[in-house]
Amino acid sequence: MSKFIDEVKIVVKAGHGGPGSVSFRHEKYAEFGGPDGGDGGKGGDVHILSDGALQTLDKYIPLKHYKAGAGSHGEGRNKFGKNGADLILKVPVGTEIIDLESGEMIYEFLEEGVSFTIARGGRGGKGNSFFKSSTHQAPRFAQDGEEGEEKEIQLNLKLLADLGIVGLPNSGKSTLLSKITDAHPKIAGYAFTTLVPNLGVVRRRNDTFHYTIADIPGIIEGASRGHGLGLSFLRHIERVRGILYMFDATSIDVAGELKLLKKELRSYNKSLPSKKSLIILNKMDLIDDENYLEDLKASIPGKIPIVTISAMEEKNIELLLQKIDRTFFKI
Ligand SMILES: Nc1nc2c(ncn2[C@@H]2O[C@H](COP(=O)(O)OP(=O)(O)OP(=O)(O)O)[C@@H](O)[C@H]2O)c(=O)[nH]1
Ligand SMILES: [Mg+2]
């Protein structure tokens, strides 16, 4: 299986312009005709193109230089050099480009089939025929081509999911994803089973309507400062329309865990915790206290809807999906 890479630094270099030519017409009766050196070709540009068929950035090699072609030399008889070949780098939708010199995001691909020119090729140098003037009939020089632009960039991939499942490790996020989508994430009884985000598609009503859900690695206290695996993956839920907070119902302090998750989300991006959300209490098959839910509801502030399920035993799953339809998609 290919490794999931969701950020990579690379160098892009547009092509050097071709040098202009120094040449003189050869005519039968004159040893030297006028200057006829053509211009050099333009260096190739580097474009970045969003491709709907790509899911990862794993074909990019960190720190590699990706170069467009150089322009060719100009030639005699005023022939222009050939332009250098453009280089097209394909990336998945959801990729953003950061300029590492300024640290700024310079582009973000939200749709497929969009091309962005990241580095422009250098102009070709002028040939000597360009420099001919009344006072300078036979210039013996030509211009060099210009350098192509070079940029150090970072490509970041944010999954474009409609909903994100956020929870502590081991709460059953991946189990739920495996039950409601066609994704097959790894599931195991230890923390940090999920090391990379998984994306699945939920198909509803005979496939007349579908949405995507991202299952991100478990979040622990300090995730936004780099603890656990949470930080680098929080970016994947920046653009979701809603968050499913998932808890292991056997936990003794669900309210405290919710607070912790929201705190980590907030320190990553202030607006994240105010997104529309739903609380999922999982592993209800392990709970037999009838008052459990009432007590818990009382302990959770605000009006976030709560759904109790057993992902493993597939209990209340349809109910959960209906609740999701209503809460996030108004249907
Ligand atoms: N009893 C019970 N166990 C469950 C249920 N759902 C998941 N589990 C178990 O809980 C453990 C963790 O499940 P995962 O789906 O890997 O949990 P996760 O939240 O994705 O964990 P991380 O990827 O580590 O963050 C596994 O052993 C599952 O079999 C449930 O409804 N009931
Ligand atoms: Mg998991």
Short mmCIF file of C-alpha atoms and ligand atoms in Angstrom, two decimals:
data_model
loop_
_atom_site.label_atom_id
_atom_site.label_comp_id
_atom_site.label_asym_id
_atom_site.label_seq_id
_atom_site.Cartn_x
_atom_site.Cartn_y
_atom_site.Cartn_z
CA MET A 1 0.00 0.00 0.00
CA SER A 2 1.30 3.42 -0.78
CA LYS A 3 2.09 5.64 2.12
CA PHE A 4 -0.26 8.54 2.72
CA ILE A 5 1.66 11.78 2.46
CA ASP A 6 -0.32 14.86 3.19
CA GLU A 7 2.39 17.47 3.16
CA VAL A 8 5.54 17.65 1.13
CA LYS A 9 8.16 20.31 0.47
CA ILE A 10 9.48 20.53 -3.05
CA VAL A 11 11.38 22.97 -5.23
CA VAL A 12 9.91 24.06 -8.54
CA LYS A 13 12.12 25.59 -11.18
CA ALA A 14 10.91 27.07 -14.43
CA GLY A 15 13.09 26.76 -17.52
CA HIS A 16 15.94 29.12 -18.36
CA GLY A 17 15.36 31.24 -21.44
CA GLY A 18 17.48 30.25 -24.45
CA PRO A 19 20.33 32.62 -25.42
CA GLY A 20 19.95 34.81 -28.45
CA SER A 21 22.13 34.01 -31.42
CA VAL A 22 24.98 36.00 -32.95
CA SER A 23 24.88 35.38 -36.65
CA PHE A 24 25.38 37.23 -39.93
CA ARG A 25 23.78 36.64 -43.26
CA HIS A 26 25.98 34.91 -45.72
CA GLU A 27 25.47 36.47 -49.09
CA LYS A 28 27.07 35.53 -52.33
CA TYR A 29 28.84 38.78 -53.03
CA ALA A 30 29.33 40.18 -49.55
CA GLU A 31 31.56 38.61 -46.96
CA PHE A 32 29.29 39.85 -44.22
CA GLY A 33 25.60 40.42 -44.61
CA GLY A 34 23.59 42.07 -41.89
CA PRO A 35 23.08 40.47 -38.49
CA ASP A 36 20.42 37.74 -38.48
CA GLY A 37 20.74 36.06 -35.06
CA GLY A 38 17.30 35.08 -33.77
CA ASP A 39 16.03 35.24 -30.19
CA GLY A 40 16.31 32.36 -27.77
CA GLY A 41 13.17 30.39 -26.83
CA LYS A 42 11.26 31.08 -23.63
CA GLY A 43 11.87 28.72 -20.72
CA GLY A 44 9.01 26.37 -19.80
CA ASP A 45 6.61 27.28 -16.98
CA VAL A 46 5.76 25.05 -14.03
CA HIS A 47 2.02 24.62 -13.57
CA ILE A 48 0.19 22.82 -10.80
CA LEU A 49 -3.04 21.15 -11.87
CA SER A 50 -5.78 19.65 -9.70
CA ASP A 51 -6.72 16.13 -10.76
CA GLY A 52 -9.87 14.51 -9.43
CA ALA A 53 -8.42 11.01 -9.81
CA LEU A 54 -5.60 11.64 -7.32
CA GLN A 55 -6.03 11.06 -3.57
CA THR A 56 -2.55 11.62 -2.19
CA LEU A 57 0.65 13.58 -2.66
CA ASP A 58 2.76 10.46 -2.36
CA LYS A 59 4.29 10.70 -5.81
CA TYR A 60 6.20 13.80 -4.75
CA ILE A 61 9.69 13.24 -3.39
CA PRO A 62 10.55 15.60 -0.53
CA LEU A 63 13.03 18.34 -1.48
CA LYS A 64 13.28 17.16 -5.07
CA HIS A 65 13.70 19.84 -7.74
CA TYR A 66 10.95 19.73 -10.34
CA LYS A 67 12.17 21.50 -13.47
CA ALA A 68 10.55 22.69 -16.64
CA GLY A 69 12.53 22.62 -19.90
CA ALA A 70 15.00 25.32 -20.97
CA GLY A 71 14.43 27.41 -24.07
CA SER A 72 16.69 26.61 -27.04
CA HIS A 73 19.30 28.85 -28.63
CA GLY A 74 18.22 31.31 -31.22
CA GLU A 75 19.66 30.62 -34.66
CA GLY A 76 20.82 32.36 -37.79
CA ARG A 77 18.36 33.52 -40.43
CA ASN A 78 16.38 35.09 -37.59
CA LYS A 79 15.17 31.71 -36.40
CA PHE A 80 13.77 31.81 -32.89
CA GLY A 81 14.80 29.10 -30.47
CA LYS A 82 12.15 26.60 -29.40
CA ASN A 83 10.30 27.31 -26.17
CA GLY A 84 11.14 24.98 -23.28
CA ALA A 85 8.55 22.36 -22.37
CA ASP A 86 6.16 23.30 -19.56
CA LEU A 87 6.03 21.02 -16.56
CA ILE A 88 2.63 20.10 -15.16
CA LEU A 89 2.50 18.76 -11.60
CA LYS A 90 -0.79 17.06 -10.76
CA VAL A 91 -2.20 17.23 -7.25
CA PRO A 92 -5.45 16.07 -5.63
CA VAL A 93 -8.33 18.45 -5.06
CA GLY A 94 -7.95 19.89 -1.57
CA THR A 95 -4.24 20.68 -1.98
CA GLU A 96 -2.96 24.06 -0.94
CA ILE A 97 0.33 25.62 -1.97
CA ILE A 98 2.44 27.41 0.63
CA ASP A 99 5.30 29.63 -0.46
CA LEU A 100 8.06 28.69 1.98
CA GLU A 101 9.87 32.00 1.63
CA SER A 102 6.94 34.09 2.81
CA GLY A 103 5.08 31.34 4.67
CA GLU A 104 1.91 32.46 2.88
CA MET A 105 -0.65 30.23 1.27
CA ILE A 106 -0.63 31.21 -2.37
CA TYR A 107 -3.25 28.92 -3.79
CA GLU A 108 -5.80 26.35 -2.78
CA PHE A 109 -7.42 23.86 -5.17
CA LEU A 110 -11.10 23.50 -4.40
CA GLU A 111 -12.15 22.01 -7.73
CA GLU A 112 -10.68 19.63 -10.22
CA GLY A 113 -9.18 20.66 -13.53
CA VAL A 114 -7.80 23.98 -12.30
CA SER A 115 -4.28 25.02 -13.29
CA PHE A 116 -2.09 27.46 -11.39
CA THR A 117 1.22 28.76 -12.71
CA ILE A 118 3.69 28.55 -9.87
CA ALA A 119 6.92 29.46 -11.69
CA ARG A 120 7.36 31.33 -14.96
CA GLY A 121 10.00 30.46 -17.46
CA GLY A 122 12.71 33.00 -18.28
CA ARG A 123 12.45 35.09 -21.44
CA GLY A 124 14.64 34.10 -24.33
CA GLY A 125 17.60 36.41 -25.01
CA LYS A 126 17.48 38.73 -27.98
CA GLY A 127 19.55 37.73 -30.98
CA ASN A 128 22.03 40.16 -32.51
CA SER A 129 19.63 41.20 -35.24
CA PHE A 130 17.60 42.93 -32.55
CA PHE A 131 20.50 45.20 -31.67
CA LYS A 132 21.13 46.47 -35.15
CA SER A 133 20.76 50.23 -35.41
CA SER A 134 21.91 53.00 -37.72
CA THR A 135 25.00 53.55 -35.60
CA HIS A 136 25.58 49.88 -34.95
CA GLN A 137 25.22 47.94 -38.15
CA ALA A 138 26.92 44.75 -37.13
CA PRO A 139 26.47 43.99 -33.42
CA ARG A 140 28.56 41.03 -32.42
CA PHE A 141 26.66 40.28 -29.28
CA ALA A 142 23.37 38.78 -28.23
CA GLN A 143 21.52 38.58 -24.94
CA ASP A 144 21.54 35.62 -22.60
CA GLY A 145 18.22 34.10 -21.71
CA GLU A 146 16.68 35.01 -18.34
CA GLU A 147 16.66 32.65 -15.40
CA GLY A 148 13.42 30.79 -14.82
CA GLU A 149 11.65 31.48 -11.53
CA GLU A 150 12.46 29.12 -8.71
CA LYS A 151 10.30 28.60 -5.65
CA GLU A 152 10.43 26.45 -2.60
CA ILE A 153 6.92 25.37 -1.82
CA GLN A 154 5.02 23.07 0.44
CA LEU A 155 1.99 21.19 -0.80
CA ASN A 156 -0.56 20.47 1.91
CA LEU A 157 -3.47 18.19 1.32
CA LYS A 158 -6.67 18.73 3.21
CA LEU A 159 -9.25 16.07 2.69
CA LEU A 160 -12.47 17.49 1.41
CA ALA A 161 -14.89 15.75 3.71
CA ASP A 162 -18.40 16.83 4.57
CA LEU A 163 -18.18 15.53 8.12
CA GLY A 164 -15.34 14.64 10.45
CA ILE A 165 -15.35 12.08 13.25
CA VAL A 166 -13.40 13.43 16.18
CA GLY A 167 -12.70 11.52 19.35
CA LEU A 168 -10.19 10.16 21.78
CA PRO A 169 -8.18 7.13 20.68
CA ASN A 170 -10.03 3.83 20.83
CA SER A 171 -13.52 5.29 20.96
CA GLY A 172 -14.56 3.38 17.85
CA LYS A 173 -14.30 5.99 15.11
CA SER A 174 -12.84 3.65 12.54
CA THR A 175 -15.32 0.93 13.45
CA LEU A 176 -18.17 3.30 12.71
CA LEU A 177 -16.60 4.41 9.42
CA SER A 178 -16.25 0.77 8.37
CA LYS A 179 -19.95 0.15 9.07
CA ILE A 180 -21.45 3.13 7.31
CA THR A 181 -19.11 3.57 4.35
CA ASP A 182 -17.20 1.49 1.87
CA ALA A 183 -13.89 2.31 3.61
CA HIS A 184 -11.87 -0.43 5.32
CA PRO A 185 -9.85 1.31 8.01
CA LYS A 186 -7.70 -0.62 10.42
CA ILE A 187 -9.47 -1.33 13.71
CA ALA A 188 -7.81 -2.50 16.92
CA GLY A 189 -8.16 -2.33 20.67
CA TYR A 190 -5.30 0.05 21.29
CA ALA A 191 -4.76 3.78 21.00
CA PHE A 192 -3.58 5.34 17.76
CA THR A 193 -4.60 2.53 15.47
CA THR A 194 -5.45 5.09 12.86
CA LEU A 195 -2.28 6.83 11.75
CA VAL A 196 -3.60 8.56 8.66
CA PRO A 197 -7.02 9.97 7.94
CA ASN A 198 -9.51 7.68 6.26
CA LEU A 199 -12.21 8.97 4.01
CA GLY A 200 -15.41 7.09 3.31
CA VAL A 201 -18.58 7.78 1.36
CA VAL A 202 -21.99 7.32 2.97
CA ARG A 203 -24.62 6.44 0.38
CA ARG A 204 -28.21 7.20 1.27
CA ARG A 205 -31.59 6.58 -0.30
CA ASN A 206 -30.55 4.20 -3.02
CA ASP A 207 -27.57 6.34 -3.71
CA THR A 208 -29.59 9.40 -4.64
CA PHE A 209 -27.65 11.33 -2.05
CA HIS A 210 -24.20 10.81 -0.58
CA TYR A 211 -21.65 12.55 1.58
CA THR A 212 -18.09 11.93 2.74
CA ILE A 213 -16.86 11.34 6.27
CA ALA A 214 -13.27 11.60 7.48
CA ASP A 215 -12.06 9.47 10.36
CA ILE A 216 -9.01 11.18 11.77
CA PRO A 217 -6.50 9.79 14.26
CA GLY A 218 -7.43 10.01 17.92
CA ILE A 219 -6.95 13.33 19.66
CA ILE A 220 -5.46 13.60 23.13
CA GLU A 221 -4.73 16.45 25.47
CA GLY A 222 -2.11 18.70 23.88
CA ALA A 223 -2.80 17.47 20.34
CA SER A 224 -2.78 21.03 19.05
CA ARG A 225 0.72 21.42 20.49
CA GLY A 226 1.85 18.27 18.75
CA HIS A 227 1.08 15.54 21.27
CA GLY A 228 -0.13 12.24 19.93
CA LEU A 229 -0.98 12.30 16.26
CA GLY A 230 -3.81 14.76 16.36
CA LEU A 231 -2.21 18.01 15.33
CA SER A 232 -1.17 17.40 11.78
CA PHE A 233 -4.51 15.85 11.03
CA LEU A 234 -6.73 18.54 12.47
CA ARG A 235 -6.30 20.37 9.21
CA HIS A 236 -8.39 17.69 7.56
CA ILE A 237 -11.45 18.78 9.40
CA GLU A 238 -11.00 22.50 8.94
CA ARG A 239 -13.44 22.60 6.09
CA VAL A 240 -16.04 20.07 7.16
CA ARG A 241 -19.59 21.24 7.56
CA GLY A 242 -20.08 19.29 10.73
CA ILE A 243 -18.29 17.36 13.44
CA LEU A 244 -19.28 14.05 14.97
CA TYR A 245 -17.80 13.88 18.45
CA MET A 246 -17.43 10.23 19.34
CA PHE A 247 -17.04 8.79 22.82
CA ASP A 248 -16.62 5.43 24.43
CA ALA A 249 -19.74 5.28 26.61
CA THR A 250 -17.85 3.38 29.30
CA SER A 251 -15.62 6.38 29.87
CA ILE A 252 -16.18 7.88 33.29
CA ASP A 253 -16.09 11.48 32.15
CA VAL A 254 -17.63 12.07 28.73
CA ALA A 255 -18.36 15.72 29.53
CA GLY A 256 -14.72 16.29 30.44
CA GLU A 257 -13.58 14.55 27.25
CA LEU A 258 -15.86 16.73 25.15
CA LYS A 259 -14.36 19.79 26.75
CA LEU A 260 -10.88 18.53 26.01
CA LEU A 261 -11.67 17.81 22.35
CA LYS A 262 -13.20 21.23 21.88
CA LYS A 263 -10.24 22.87 23.52
CA GLU A 264 -7.82 21.13 21.18
CA LEU A 265 -9.92 22.02 18.16
CA ARG A 266 -10.14 25.62 19.27
CA SER A 267 -6.41 26.01 19.74
CA TYR A 268 -5.90 24.69 16.24
CA ASN A 269 -8.56 26.88 14.65
CA LYS A 270 -10.84 29.17 16.63
CA SER A 271 -13.89 28.53 14.51
CA LEU A 272 -13.75 24.73 14.63
CA PRO A 273 -15.65 24.10 17.87
CA SER A 274 -18.53 26.29 16.77
CA LYS A 275 -19.29 24.09 13.78
CA LYS A 276 -22.54 22.20 13.83
CA SER A 277 -22.05 18.94 15.70
CA LEU A 278 -23.51 15.74 17.04
CA ILE A 279 -22.42 13.59 19.95
CA ILE A 280 -22.15 9.86 19.39
CA LEU A 281 -21.92 7.62 22.42
CA ASN A 282 -20.50 4.35 21.22
CA LYS A 283 -20.13 0.92 22.85
CA MET A 284 -23.60 1.10 24.38
CA ASP A 285 -23.57 -2.70 24.30
CA LEU A 286 -21.32 -2.48 27.34
CA ILE A 287 -23.71 -0.28 29.34
CA ASP A 288 -26.67 -1.64 31.26
CA ASP A 289 -27.40 1.25 33.58
CA GLU A 290 -30.81 2.56 32.46
CA ASN A 291 -30.28 6.02 33.86
CA TYR A 292 -26.99 6.41 32.09
CA LEU A 293 -28.18 8.61 29.28
CA GLU A 294 -30.25 10.94 31.44
CA ASP A 295 -27.36 11.50 33.83
CA LEU A 296 -25.03 12.10 30.98
CA LYS A 297 -27.29 14.55 29.16
CA ALA A 298 -27.51 16.56 32.33
CA SER A 299 -23.73 16.76 32.52
CA ILE A 300 -23.21 18.05 28.98
CA PRO A 301 -23.71 21.76 28.51
CA GLY A 302 -25.39 23.21 25.44
CA LYS A 303 -27.82 21.59 23.10
CA ILE A 304 -25.76 19.22 21.02
CA PRO A 305 -27.93 16.26 19.99
CA ILE A 306 -26.77 12.92 21.40
CA VAL A 307 -27.14 9.54 19.70
CA THR A 308 -26.27 6.30 21.41
CA ILE A 309 -25.01 3.43 19.28
CA SER A 310 -23.02 0.25 19.21
CA ALA A 311 -20.85 0.47 16.13
CA MET A 312 -19.58 -3.04 16.66
CA GLU A 313 -23.01 -4.62 17.03
CA GLU A 314 -24.52 -2.22 14.51
CA LYS A 315 -27.19 -0.95 16.87
CA ASN A 316 -28.95 2.36 16.17
CA ILE A 317 -26.88 2.95 13.06
CA GLU A 318 -29.84 3.81 10.83
CA LEU A 319 -31.12 6.13 13.55
CA LEU A 320 -27.75 7.85 13.63
CA LEU A 321 -27.72 8.25 9.84
CA GLN A 322 -31.18 9.79 9.90
CA LYS A 323 -30.09 12.19 12.58
CA ILE A 324 -27.05 13.12 10.47
CA ASP A 325 -29.27 13.70 7.41
CA ARG A 326 -31.47 16.06 9.40
CA THR A 327 -28.79 17.87 11.34
CA PHE A 328 -26.26 18.51 8.61
CA PHE A 329 -28.13 18.18 5.34
CA LYS A 330 -31.62 19.26 6.32
CA ILE A 331 -33.33 16.28 4.73
N1 LIG B 1 -17.86 -3.29 22.81
C1 LIG B 1 -17.68 -2.50 21.76
N2 LIG B 1 -16.44 -2.34 21.25
C2 LIG B 1 -16.29 -1.52 20.19
C3 LIG B 1 -17.38 -0.85 19.61
N3 LIG B 1 -16.92 -0.10 18.59
C4 LIG B 1 -15.57 -0.31 18.53
N4 LIG B 1 -15.19 -1.18 19.49
C5 LIG B 1 -13.82 -1.67 19.75
O1 LIG B 1 -13.03 -0.61 20.24
C6 LIG B 1 -11.69 -0.73 19.79
C7 LIG B 1 -11.24 0.53 19.09
O2 LIG B 1 -11.95 0.69 17.89
P1 LIG B 1 -11.43 1.60 16.68
O3 LIG B 1 -12.55 1.70 15.72
O4 LIG B 1 -10.11 1.13 16.19
O5 LIG B 1 -11.23 2.97 17.48
P2 LIG B 1 -10.68 4.38 16.96
O6 LIG B 1 -11.46 5.42 17.63
O7 LIG B 1 -10.66 4.41 15.48
O8 LIG B 1 -9.21 4.36 17.56
P3 LIG B 1 -7.91 5.19 17.08
O9 LIG B 1 -7.76 4.98 15.60
O10 LIG B 1 -6.80 4.56 17.84
O11 LIG B 1 -8.13 6.61 17.46
C8 LIG B 1 -11.68 -1.98 18.88
O12 LIG B 1 -11.23 -3.07 19.64
C9 LIG B 1 -13.12 -2.13 18.49
O13 LIG B 1 -13.46 -3.47 18.19
C10 LIG B 1 -18.68 -1.05 20.17
O14 LIG B 1 -19.71 -0.52 19.73
N5 LIG B 1 -18.76 -1.89 21.26
MG MG B 2 -9.16 4.60 14.23
#
